[in-house]
mmCIF file of C-alpha atoms in Angstrom:
data_model
loop_
_atom_site.group_PDB
_atom_site.id
_atom_site.type_symbol
_atom_site.label_atom_id
_atom_site.label_comp_id
_atom_site.label_asym_id
_atom_site.label_seq_id
_atom_site.Cartn_x
_atom_site.Cartn_y
_atom_site.Cartn_z
ATOM 1 C CA UNK A 296 -14.255 -27.610 36.611
ATOM 2 C CA UNK A 297 -13.419 -28.799 33.024
ATOM 3 C CA UNK A 298 -9.912 -28.317 31.785
ATOM 4 C CA UNK A 299 -9.329 -26.031 28.777
ATOM 5 C CA UNK A 300 -9.090 -27.763 25.451
ATOM 6 C CA UNK A 301 -8.063 -27.008 21.852
ATOM 7 C CA UNK A 302 -9.993 -29.042 19.369
ATOM 8 C CA UNK A 303 -11.343 -28.727 15.812
ATOM 9 C CA UNK A 304 -14.624 -26.941 15.620
ATOM 10 C CA UNK A 305 -17.659 -28.960 14.653
ATOM 11 C CA UNK A 306 -21.035 -27.927 13.185
ATOM 12 C CA UNK A 307 -22.460 -27.693 16.686
ATOM 13 C CA UNK A 308 -19.974 -24.928 17.475
ATOM 14 C CA UNK A 309 -21.294 -22.730 14.554
ATOM 15 C CA UNK A 310 -23.442 -20.363 16.571
ATOM 16 C CA UNK A 311 -20.816 -19.991 19.261
ATOM 17 C CA UNK A 312 -18.209 -19.146 16.503
ATOM 18 C CA UNK A 313 -20.412 -16.613 14.754
ATOM 19 C CA UNK A 314 -21.145 -14.887 18.111
ATOM 20 C CA UNK A 315 -17.370 -14.823 19.086
ATOM 21 C CA UNK A 316 -16.341 -13.277 15.727
ATOM 22 C CA UNK A 317 -19.140 -10.722 15.715
ATOM 23 C CA UNK A 318 -17.617 -8.924 18.828
ATOM 24 C CA UNK A 319 -15.057 -7.400 16.634
ATOM 25 C CA UNK A 320 -16.102 -7.817 12.951
ATOM 26 C CA UNK A 321 -13.541 -5.258 11.737
ATOM 27 C CA UNK A 322 -10.523 -6.775 13.408
ATOM 28 C CA UNK A 323 -11.657 -10.355 12.744
ATOM 29 C CA UNK A 324 -13.055 -9.813 9.126
ATOM 30 C CA UNK A 325 -10.916 -12.538 7.533
ATOM 31 C CA UNK A 326 -11.956 -15.233 9.965
ATOM 32 C CA UNK A 327 -15.665 -13.925 10.206
ATOM 33 C CA UNK A 328 -15.736 -13.906 6.378
ATOM 34 C CA UNK A 329 -14.387 -17.411 6.152
ATOM 35 C CA UNK A 330 -16.987 -18.774 8.514
ATOM 36 C CA UNK A 331 -19.784 -16.644 7.039
ATOM 37 C CA UNK A 332 -19.110 -18.360 3.543
ATOM 38 C CA UNK A 333 -18.066 -21.824 4.416
ATOM 39 C CA UNK A 334 -19.099 -22.595 8.076
ATOM 40 C CA UNK A 335 -16.797 -23.967 10.700
ATOM 41 C CA UNK A 336 -16.076 -27.199 8.866
ATOM 42 C CA UNK A 337 -13.724 -26.146 6.007
ATOM 43 C CA UNK A 338 -12.867 -28.089 2.825
ATOM 44 C CA UNK A 339 -9.587 -29.841 3.233
ATOM 45 C CA UNK A 340 -7.790 -27.616 0.672
ATOM 46 C CA UNK A 341 -8.728 -24.481 2.900
ATOM 47 C CA UNK A 342 -7.324 -25.854 6.275
ATOM 48 C CA UNK A 343 -9.102 -26.434 9.520
ATOM 49 C CA UNK A 344 -10.581 -24.208 12.308
ATOM 50 C CA UNK A 345 -9.751 -25.087 15.835
ATOM 51 C CA UNK A 346 -11.498 -23.702 18.942
ATOM 52 C CA UNK A 347 -10.075 -22.934 22.404
ATOM 53 C CA UNK A 348 -12.607 -24.057 25.081
ATOM 54 C CA UNK A 349 -11.550 -23.114 28.627
ATOM 55 C CA UNK A 350 -14.327 -24.661 30.775
ATOM 56 C CA UNK A 351 -16.199 -25.890 27.790
ATOM 57 C CA UNK A 352 -16.863 -22.317 26.500
ATOM 58 C CA UNK A 353 -15.445 -21.061 23.140
ATOM 59 C CA UNK A 354 -13.044 -18.347 23.808
ATOM 60 C CA UNK A 355 -10.739 -18.412 20.690
ATOM 61 C CA UNK A 356 -10.810 -19.499 17.075
ATOM 62 C CA UNK A 357 -7.670 -20.467 15.028
ATOM 63 C CA UNK A 358 -7.278 -21.011 11.333
ATOM 64 C CA UNK A 359 -4.681 -23.666 10.942
ATOM 65 C CA UNK A 360 -3.638 -23.678 7.102
ATOM 66 C CA UNK A 361 -0.545 -22.540 5.164
ATOM 67 C CA UNK A 362 -1.710 -18.988 6.446
ATOM 68 C CA UNK A 363 -2.327 -18.888 10.233
ATOM 69 C CA UNK A 364 -4.981 -16.449 11.362
ATOM 70 C CA UNK A 365 -6.174 -16.117 15.159
ATOM 71 C CA UNK A 366 -8.811 -14.535 17.218
ATOM 72 C CA UNK A 367 -8.070 -15.267 20.886
ATOM 73 C CA UNK A 368 -7.802 -12.936 23.802
ATOM 74 C CA UNK A 369 -6.217 -15.485 26.082
ATOM 75 C CA UNK A 370 -2.498 -16.249 25.879
ATOM 76 C CA UNK A 371 -2.818 -19.834 27.116
ATOM 77 C CA UNK A 372 -5.075 -20.537 24.179
ATOM 78 C CA UNK A 373 -2.675 -18.995 21.640
ATOM 79 C CA UNK A 374 0.309 -20.897 23.021
ATOM 80 C CA UNK A 375 -1.657 -24.145 23.025
ATOM 81 C CA UNK A 376 -2.384 -23.529 19.359
ATOM 82 C CA UNK A 377 1.297 -22.764 18.592
ATOM 83 C CA UNK A 378 2.227 -26.218 20.046
ATOM 84 C CA UNK A 379 -0.426 -27.850 17.881
ATOM 85 C CA UNK A 380 0.962 -26.060 14.820
ATOM 86 C CA UNK A 381 4.418 -27.412 15.784
ATOM 87 C CA UNK A 382 3.141 -30.964 16.246
ATOM 88 C CA UNK A 383 1.387 -31.007 12.940
ATOM 89 C CA UNK A 384 4.013 -29.132 10.940
ATOM 90 C CA UNK A 385 4.859 -32.001 8.606
ATOM 91 C CA UNK A 386 1.398 -32.293 7.461
ATOM 92 C CA UNK A 387 0.444 -28.683 7.455
ATOM 93 C CA UNK A 388 3.603 -26.550 7.363
ATOM 94 C CA UNK A 389 3.089 -22.728 7.922
ATOM 95 C CA UNK A 390 4.102 -20.199 5.235
ATOM 96 C CA UNK A 391 2.578 -17.092 6.810
ATOM 97 C CA UNK A 392 1.240 -15.720 10.020
ATOM 98 C CA UNK A 393 -1.217 -12.855 9.531
ATOM 99 C CA UNK A 394 -3.018 -11.940 12.749
ATOM 100 C CA UNK A 395 -3.552 -9.271 15.449
ATOM 101 C CA UNK A 396 -0.131 -8.403 16.887
ATOM 102 C CA UNK A 397 -1.337 -8.922 20.346
ATOM 103 C CA UNK A 398 -1.768 -12.589 19.282
ATOM 104 C CA UNK A 399 1.102 -13.045 16.822
ATOM 105 C CA UNK A 400 3.882 -12.188 19.420
ATOM 106 C CA UNK A 401 2.983 -14.944 21.947
ATOM 107 C CA UNK A 402 2.223 -17.305 18.984
ATOM 108 C CA UNK A 403 5.749 -16.859 17.447
ATOM 109 C CA UNK A 404 7.438 -16.929 20.860
ATOM 110 C CA UNK A 405 5.842 -20.272 21.746
ATOM 111 C CA UNK A 406 6.438 -21.755 18.311
ATOM 112 C CA UNK A 407 10.110 -20.839 18.597
ATOM 113 C CA UNK A 408 10.195 -22.375 21.948
ATOM 114 C CA UNK A 409 8.987 -25.703 20.396
ATOM 115 C CA UNK A 410 10.855 -25.586 17.136
ATOM 116 C CA UNK A 411 13.932 -23.608 17.631
ATOM 117 C CA UNK A 412 14.901 -20.758 15.164
ATOM 118 C CA UNK A 413 11.855 -20.283 12.802
ATOM 119 C CA UNK A 414 13.657 -19.058 9.603
ATOM 120 C CA UNK A 415 11.391 -16.075 9.302
ATOM 121 C CA UNK A 416 12.180 -14.305 5.951
ATOM 122 C CA UNK A 417 10.214 -11.203 6.703
ATOM 123 C CA UNK A 418 8.476 -9.879 9.798
ATOM 124 C CA UNK A 419 6.237 -6.899 9.490
ATOM 125 C CA UNK A 420 5.902 -6.305 13.113
ATOM 126 C CA UNK A 421 3.475 -3.571 13.195
ATOM 127 C CA UNK A 422 0.781 -3.066 10.403
ATOM 128 C CA UNK A 423 -1.940 -0.543 11.108
ATOM 129 C CA UNK A 424 -5.422 -1.790 10.365
ATOM 130 C CA UNK A 425 -7.511 1.027 8.894
ATOM 131 C CA UNK A 426 -11.276 1.262 8.609
ATOM 132 C CA UNK A 427 -13.660 3.449 6.621
ATOM 133 C CA UNK A 428 -17.261 3.457 7.775
ATOM 134 C CA UNK A 429 -20.386 4.149 5.521
ATOM 135 C CA UNK A 430 -20.915 7.811 5.340
ATOM 136 C CA UNK A 431 -17.160 8.715 6.081
ATOM 137 C CA UNK A 432 -15.919 8.565 2.507
ATOM 138 C CA UNK A 433 -14.835 12.034 1.400
ATOM 139 C CA UNK A 434 -16.545 13.631 -1.545
ATOM 140 C CA UNK A 435 -14.725 13.849 -4.892
ATOM 141 C CA UNK A 436 -14.590 17.587 -4.576
ATOM 142 C CA UNK A 437 -12.145 17.528 -1.636
ATOM 143 C CA UNK A 438 -9.528 15.430 -3.425
ATOM 144 C CA UNK A 439 -6.756 17.126 -5.444
ATOM 145 C CA UNK A 440 -7.874 17.360 -9.024
ATOM 146 C CA UNK A 441 -6.339 16.089 -12.169
ATOM 147 C CA UNK A 442 -8.157 17.471 -15.291
ATOM 148 C CA UNK A 443 -10.260 15.032 -16.874
ATOM 149 C CA UNK A 444 -9.297 11.946 -14.815
ATOM 150 C CA UNK A 445 -12.772 11.523 -13.068
ATOM 151 C CA UNK A 446 -14.336 11.338 -16.575
ATOM 152 C CA UNK A 447 -11.952 8.529 -17.418
ATOM 153 C CA UNK A 448 -12.112 6.628 -14.162
ATOM 154 C CA UNK A 449 -14.060 3.391 -14.831
ATOM 155 C CA UNK A 450 -13.425 0.805 -12.129
ATOM 156 C CA UNK A 451 -15.114 -2.518 -12.711
ATOM 157 C CA UNK A 452 -14.902 -6.322 -11.810
ATOM 158 C CA UNK A 453 -12.259 -7.996 -13.720
ATOM 159 C CA UNK A 454 -13.078 -10.635 -16.355
ATOM 160 C CA UNK A 455 -11.667 -14.082 -16.854
ATOM 161 C CA UNK A 456 -9.871 -13.094 -20.014
ATOM 162 C CA UNK A 457 -7.729 -10.668 -17.828
ATOM 163 C CA UNK A 458 -6.187 -13.427 -15.772
ATOM 164 C CA UNK A 459 -2.761 -12.795 -17.211
ATOM 165 C CA UNK A 460 -2.887 -8.936 -16.552
ATOM 166 C CA UNK A 461 -4.097 -9.795 -12.926
ATOM 167 C CA UNK A 462 -1.356 -12.429 -12.333
ATOM 168 C CA UNK A 463 1.339 -9.899 -13.322
ATOM 169 C CA UNK A 464 -0.183 -7.174 -11.078
ATOM 170 C CA UNK A 465 -0.646 -9.439 -8.100
ATOM 171 C CA UNK A 466 2.903 -10.817 -8.343
ATOM 172 C CA UNK A 467 4.423 -7.184 -8.818
ATOM 173 C CA UNK A 468 2.603 -5.731 -5.832
ATOM 174 C CA UNK A 469 3.871 -8.606 -3.561
ATOM 175 C CA UNK A 470 7.361 -8.211 -4.823
ATOM 176 C CA UNK A 471 7.257 -4.543 -4.401
ATOM 177 C CA UNK A 472 5.844 -4.508 -0.930
ATOM 178 C CA UNK A 473 7.403 -7.462 0.549
ATOM 179 C CA UNK A 474 10.428 -8.533 -1.641
ATOM 180 C CA UNK A 475 8.880 -11.942 -1.956
ATOM 181 C CA UNK A 476 7.874 -13.600 -5.280
ATOM 182 C CA UNK A 477 4.532 -15.351 -4.596
ATOM 183 C CA UNK A 478 4.909 -17.729 -7.333
ATOM 184 C CA UNK A 479 8.257 -18.950 -6.167
ATOM 185 C CA UNK A 480 7.015 -18.934 -2.584
ATOM 186 C CA UNK A 481 3.759 -20.834 -3.157
ATOM 187 C CA UNK A 482 2.825 -20.816 -6.784
ATOM 188 C CA UNK A 483 -0.090 -23.164 -6.620
ATOM 189 C CA UNK A 484 -1.661 -21.408 -3.704
ATOM 190 C CA UNK A 485 -1.009 -17.976 -5.102
ATOM 191 C CA UNK A 486 -2.726 -18.973 -8.505
ATOM 192 C CA UNK A 487 -5.655 -20.861 -6.904
ATOM 193 C CA UNK A 488 -6.442 -17.728 -4.741
ATOM 194 C CA UNK A 489 -6.440 -15.510 -7.763
ATOM 195 C CA UNK A 490 -8.761 -17.849 -9.696
ATOM 196 C CA UNK A 491 -11.096 -17.946 -6.686
ATOM 197 C CA UNK A 492 -11.318 -14.172 -6.427
ATOM 198 C CA UNK A 493 -11.906 -13.835 -10.180
ATOM 199 C CA UNK A 494 -14.692 -16.422 -10.145
ATOM 200 C CA UNK A 495 -16.425 -14.777 -7.163
ATOM 201 C CA UNK A 496 -16.041 -11.119 -8.669
ATOM 202 C CA UNK A 497 -13.599 -9.968 -6.045
ATOM 203 C CA UNK A 498 -10.908 -8.622 -8.409
ATOM 204 C CA UNK A 499 -11.440 -4.904 -9.480
ATOM 205 C CA UNK A 500 -9.669 -3.268 -12.251
ATOM 206 C CA UNK A 501 -9.437 0.178 -14.148
ATOM 207 C CA UNK A 502 -8.199 -0.466 -17.645
ATOM 208 C CA UNK A 503 -7.205 2.413 -20.245
ATOM 209 C CA UNK A 504 -6.609 1.512 -23.789
ATOM 210 C CA UNK A 505 -6.052 -2.087 -22.816
ATOM 211 C CA UNK A 506 -3.585 -1.351 -20.135
ATOM 212 C CA UNK A 507 -4.072 -1.649 -16.386
ATOM 213 C CA UNK A 508 -3.959 1.532 -14.435
ATOM 214 C CA UNK A 509 -5.418 0.336 -11.082
ATOM 215 C CA UNK A 510 -6.136 -2.938 -9.428
ATOM 216 C CA UNK A 511 -7.385 -3.925 -5.942
ATOM 217 C CA UNK A 512 -9.063 -7.089 -4.522
ATOM 218 C CA UNK A 513 -11.444 -8.275 -1.714
ATOM 219 C CA UNK A 514 -10.165 -11.146 0.300
ATOM 220 C CA UNK A 515 -13.088 -11.443 2.685
ATOM 221 C CA UNK A 516 -16.586 -10.142 3.190
ATOM 222 C CA UNK A 517 -19.356 -10.044 5.704
ATOM 223 C CA UNK A 518 -22.509 -7.805 6.012
ATOM 224 C CA UNK A 519 -20.560 -5.635 8.494
ATOM 225 C CA UNK A 520 -17.228 -5.413 6.753
ATOM 226 C CA UNK A 521 -15.094 -6.123 3.608
ATOM 227 C CA UNK A 522 -11.336 -6.701 3.628
ATOM 228 C CA UNK A 523 -9.430 -4.943 0.780
ATOM 229 C CA UNK A 524 -5.968 -6.147 -0.351
ATOM 230 C CA UNK A 525 -3.404 -5.731 -3.096
ATOM 231 C CA UNK A 526 -4.041 -2.177 -3.930
ATOM 232 C CA UNK A 527 -1.864 -1.375 -6.875
ATOM 233 C CA UNK A 528 -1.027 1.145 -9.489
ATOM 234 C CA UNK A 529 1.733 0.204 -11.954
ATOM 235 C CA UNK A 530 4.689 2.402 -11.829
ATOM 236 C CA UNK A 531 4.302 3.777 -15.264
ATOM 237 C CA UNK A 532 0.783 5.011 -14.297
ATOM 238 C CA UNK A 533 1.812 6.875 -11.090
ATOM 239 C CA UNK A 534 1.921 10.502 -10.718
ATOM 240 C CA UNK A 535 -1.580 11.341 -11.918
ATOM 241 C CA UNK A 536 -3.509 10.215 -8.791
ATOM 242 C CA UNK A 537 -5.000 7.132 -10.382
ATOM 243 C CA UNK A 538 -4.396 5.402 -7.114
ATOM 244 C CA UNK A 539 -6.515 7.942 -5.238
ATOM 245 C CA UNK A 540 -9.190 8.052 -7.795
ATOM 246 C CA UNK A 541 -9.410 4.329 -8.151
ATOM 247 C CA UNK A 542 -9.521 3.707 -4.503
ATOM 248 C CA UNK A 543 -12.288 6.352 -4.123
ATOM 249 C CA UNK A 544 -14.387 4.476 -6.821
ATOM 250 C CA UNK A 545 -13.797 1.211 -5.113
ATOM 251 C CA UNK A 546 -14.833 2.365 -1.708
ATOM 252 C CA UNK A 547 -17.946 3.977 -3.151
ATOM 253 C CA UNK A 548 -18.914 0.642 -4.699
ATOM 254 C CA UNK A 549 -18.212 -1.494 -1.613
ATOM 255 C CA UNK A 550 -19.939 0.773 0.840
ATOM 256 C CA UNK A 551 -23.244 0.243 -1.093
ATOM 257 C CA UNK A 552 -23.452 -3.256 0.187
ATOM 258 C CA UNK A 553 -21.182 -3.287 3.420
ATOM 259 C CA UNK A 554 -21.001 -1.014 6.446
ATOM 260 C CA UNK A 555 -17.377 -0.622 6.462
ATOM 261 C CA UNK A 556 -14.108 -1.341 4.536
ATOM 262 C CA UNK A 557 -10.971 -2.582 6.319
ATOM 263 C CA UNK A 558 -7.372 -2.908 5.095
ATOM 264 C CA UNK A 559 -3.870 -3.576 6.435
ATOM 265 C CA UNK A 560 -0.961 -1.323 5.459
ATOM 266 C CA UNK A 561 2.758 -1.477 6.348
ATOM 267 C CA UNK A 562 3.737 1.041 8.906
ATOM 268 C CA UNK A 563 6.624 2.051 6.678
ATOM 269 C CA UNK A 564 4.337 2.843 3.768
ATOM 270 C CA UNK A 565 3.535 6.455 4.668
ATOM 271 C CA UNK A 566 2.481 7.208 1.223
ATOM 272 C CA UNK A 567 -0.260 4.682 1.211
ATOM 273 C CA UNK A 568 -1.263 5.659 4.785
ATOM 274 C CA UNK A 569 -1.747 9.239 3.567
ATOM 275 C CA UNK A 570 -3.795 8.208 0.713
ATOM 276 C CA UNK A 571 -6.218 6.091 2.876
ATOM 277 C CA UNK A 572 -6.511 8.966 5.570
ATOM 278 C CA UNK A 573 -7.255 11.293 2.641
ATOM 279 C CA UNK A 574 -10.239 9.243 1.797
ATOM 280 C CA UNK A 575 -11.450 9.056 5.365
ATOM 281 C CA UNK A 576 -9.819 5.787 6.795
ATOM 282 C CA UNK A 577 -8.786 5.791 10.456
ATOM 283 C CA UNK A 578 -6.508 3.402 12.144
ATOM 284 C CA UNK A 579 -8.015 1.174 14.861
ATOM 285 C CA UNK A 580 -5.801 -1.701 15.518
ATOM 286 C CA UNK A 581 -2.543 -3.313 14.705
ATOM 287 C CA UNK A 582 -1.679 -6.529 12.694
ATOM 288 C CA UNK A 583 1.473 -8.415 12.505
ATOM 289 C CA UNK A 584 2.550 -10.610 9.476
ATOM 290 C CA UNK A 585 5.447 -13.055 9.437
ATOM 291 C CA UNK A 586 6.585 -15.019 6.235
ATOM 292 C CA UNK A 587 8.618 -18.088 6.645
ATOM 293 C CA UNK A 588 11.704 -18.967 4.531
ATOM 294 C CA UNK A 589 10.141 -22.224 3.627
ATOM 295 C CA UNK A 590 6.764 -24.065 4.288
ATOM 296 C CA UNK A 591 8.655 -27.358 4.551
ATOM 297 C CA UNK A 592 10.344 -26.601 7.904
ATOM 298 C CA UNK A 593 12.791 -29.046 9.417
#
């Protein structure tokens, strides 16, 4: 019987990778979207995909990049990947782990066993994963009404000329939710990701009289699901339900092309959870997010 092995995925593993990630397309939407778009052999700047092969059969997929993401049900595979991350830390230090909680807990445990104290700046231990299926979005008429607001709601894809507005919004939502300045944490990565989303039409805005009143982004997409992130209403625009209306419009647009919408939300963010539940979202899993003090490590 062949021994279990952790190794980089090759083009020959493509079919098996698609099949594994298709088992839970909502939970694994980020990895499935990455493979759907780029295949299993990623550009160097994106990171690399490794597979866990007990008895020569693919049973787990791991993204080794500044952001670690996992899809593996077997703890021995997760721990083997943690040891690989430790061994390769100088070349590819980790800044963030964003993954199903059932995988994040053993990964961080094994990484700490190898490295010692990890210097985690922020741990969001339990993040509900919420999903809205096509046909489950509530009608406008069931939402609290603000006179005239539906007539003014005009959500659209952001334009390149709005890069500065989006940069500020993306920074503000991260500082507000996490207490982390993304430009100080990883400025080049933060700006490169924003530019990619803009080029691919994955940044959405609602503008009124030249000012931003709502913003949200798509970070991954497959035919089955789309992952939404960075939902934001500036503080000066809150109180008139622009967030509710903007999110409703976004969901309506996305569900025309995808069967479901997925998002992560902090367990402590009761206000956001209520908003999503009001629209028809239902929690179905848990993620965990860990943010390290420094990607340079020791």
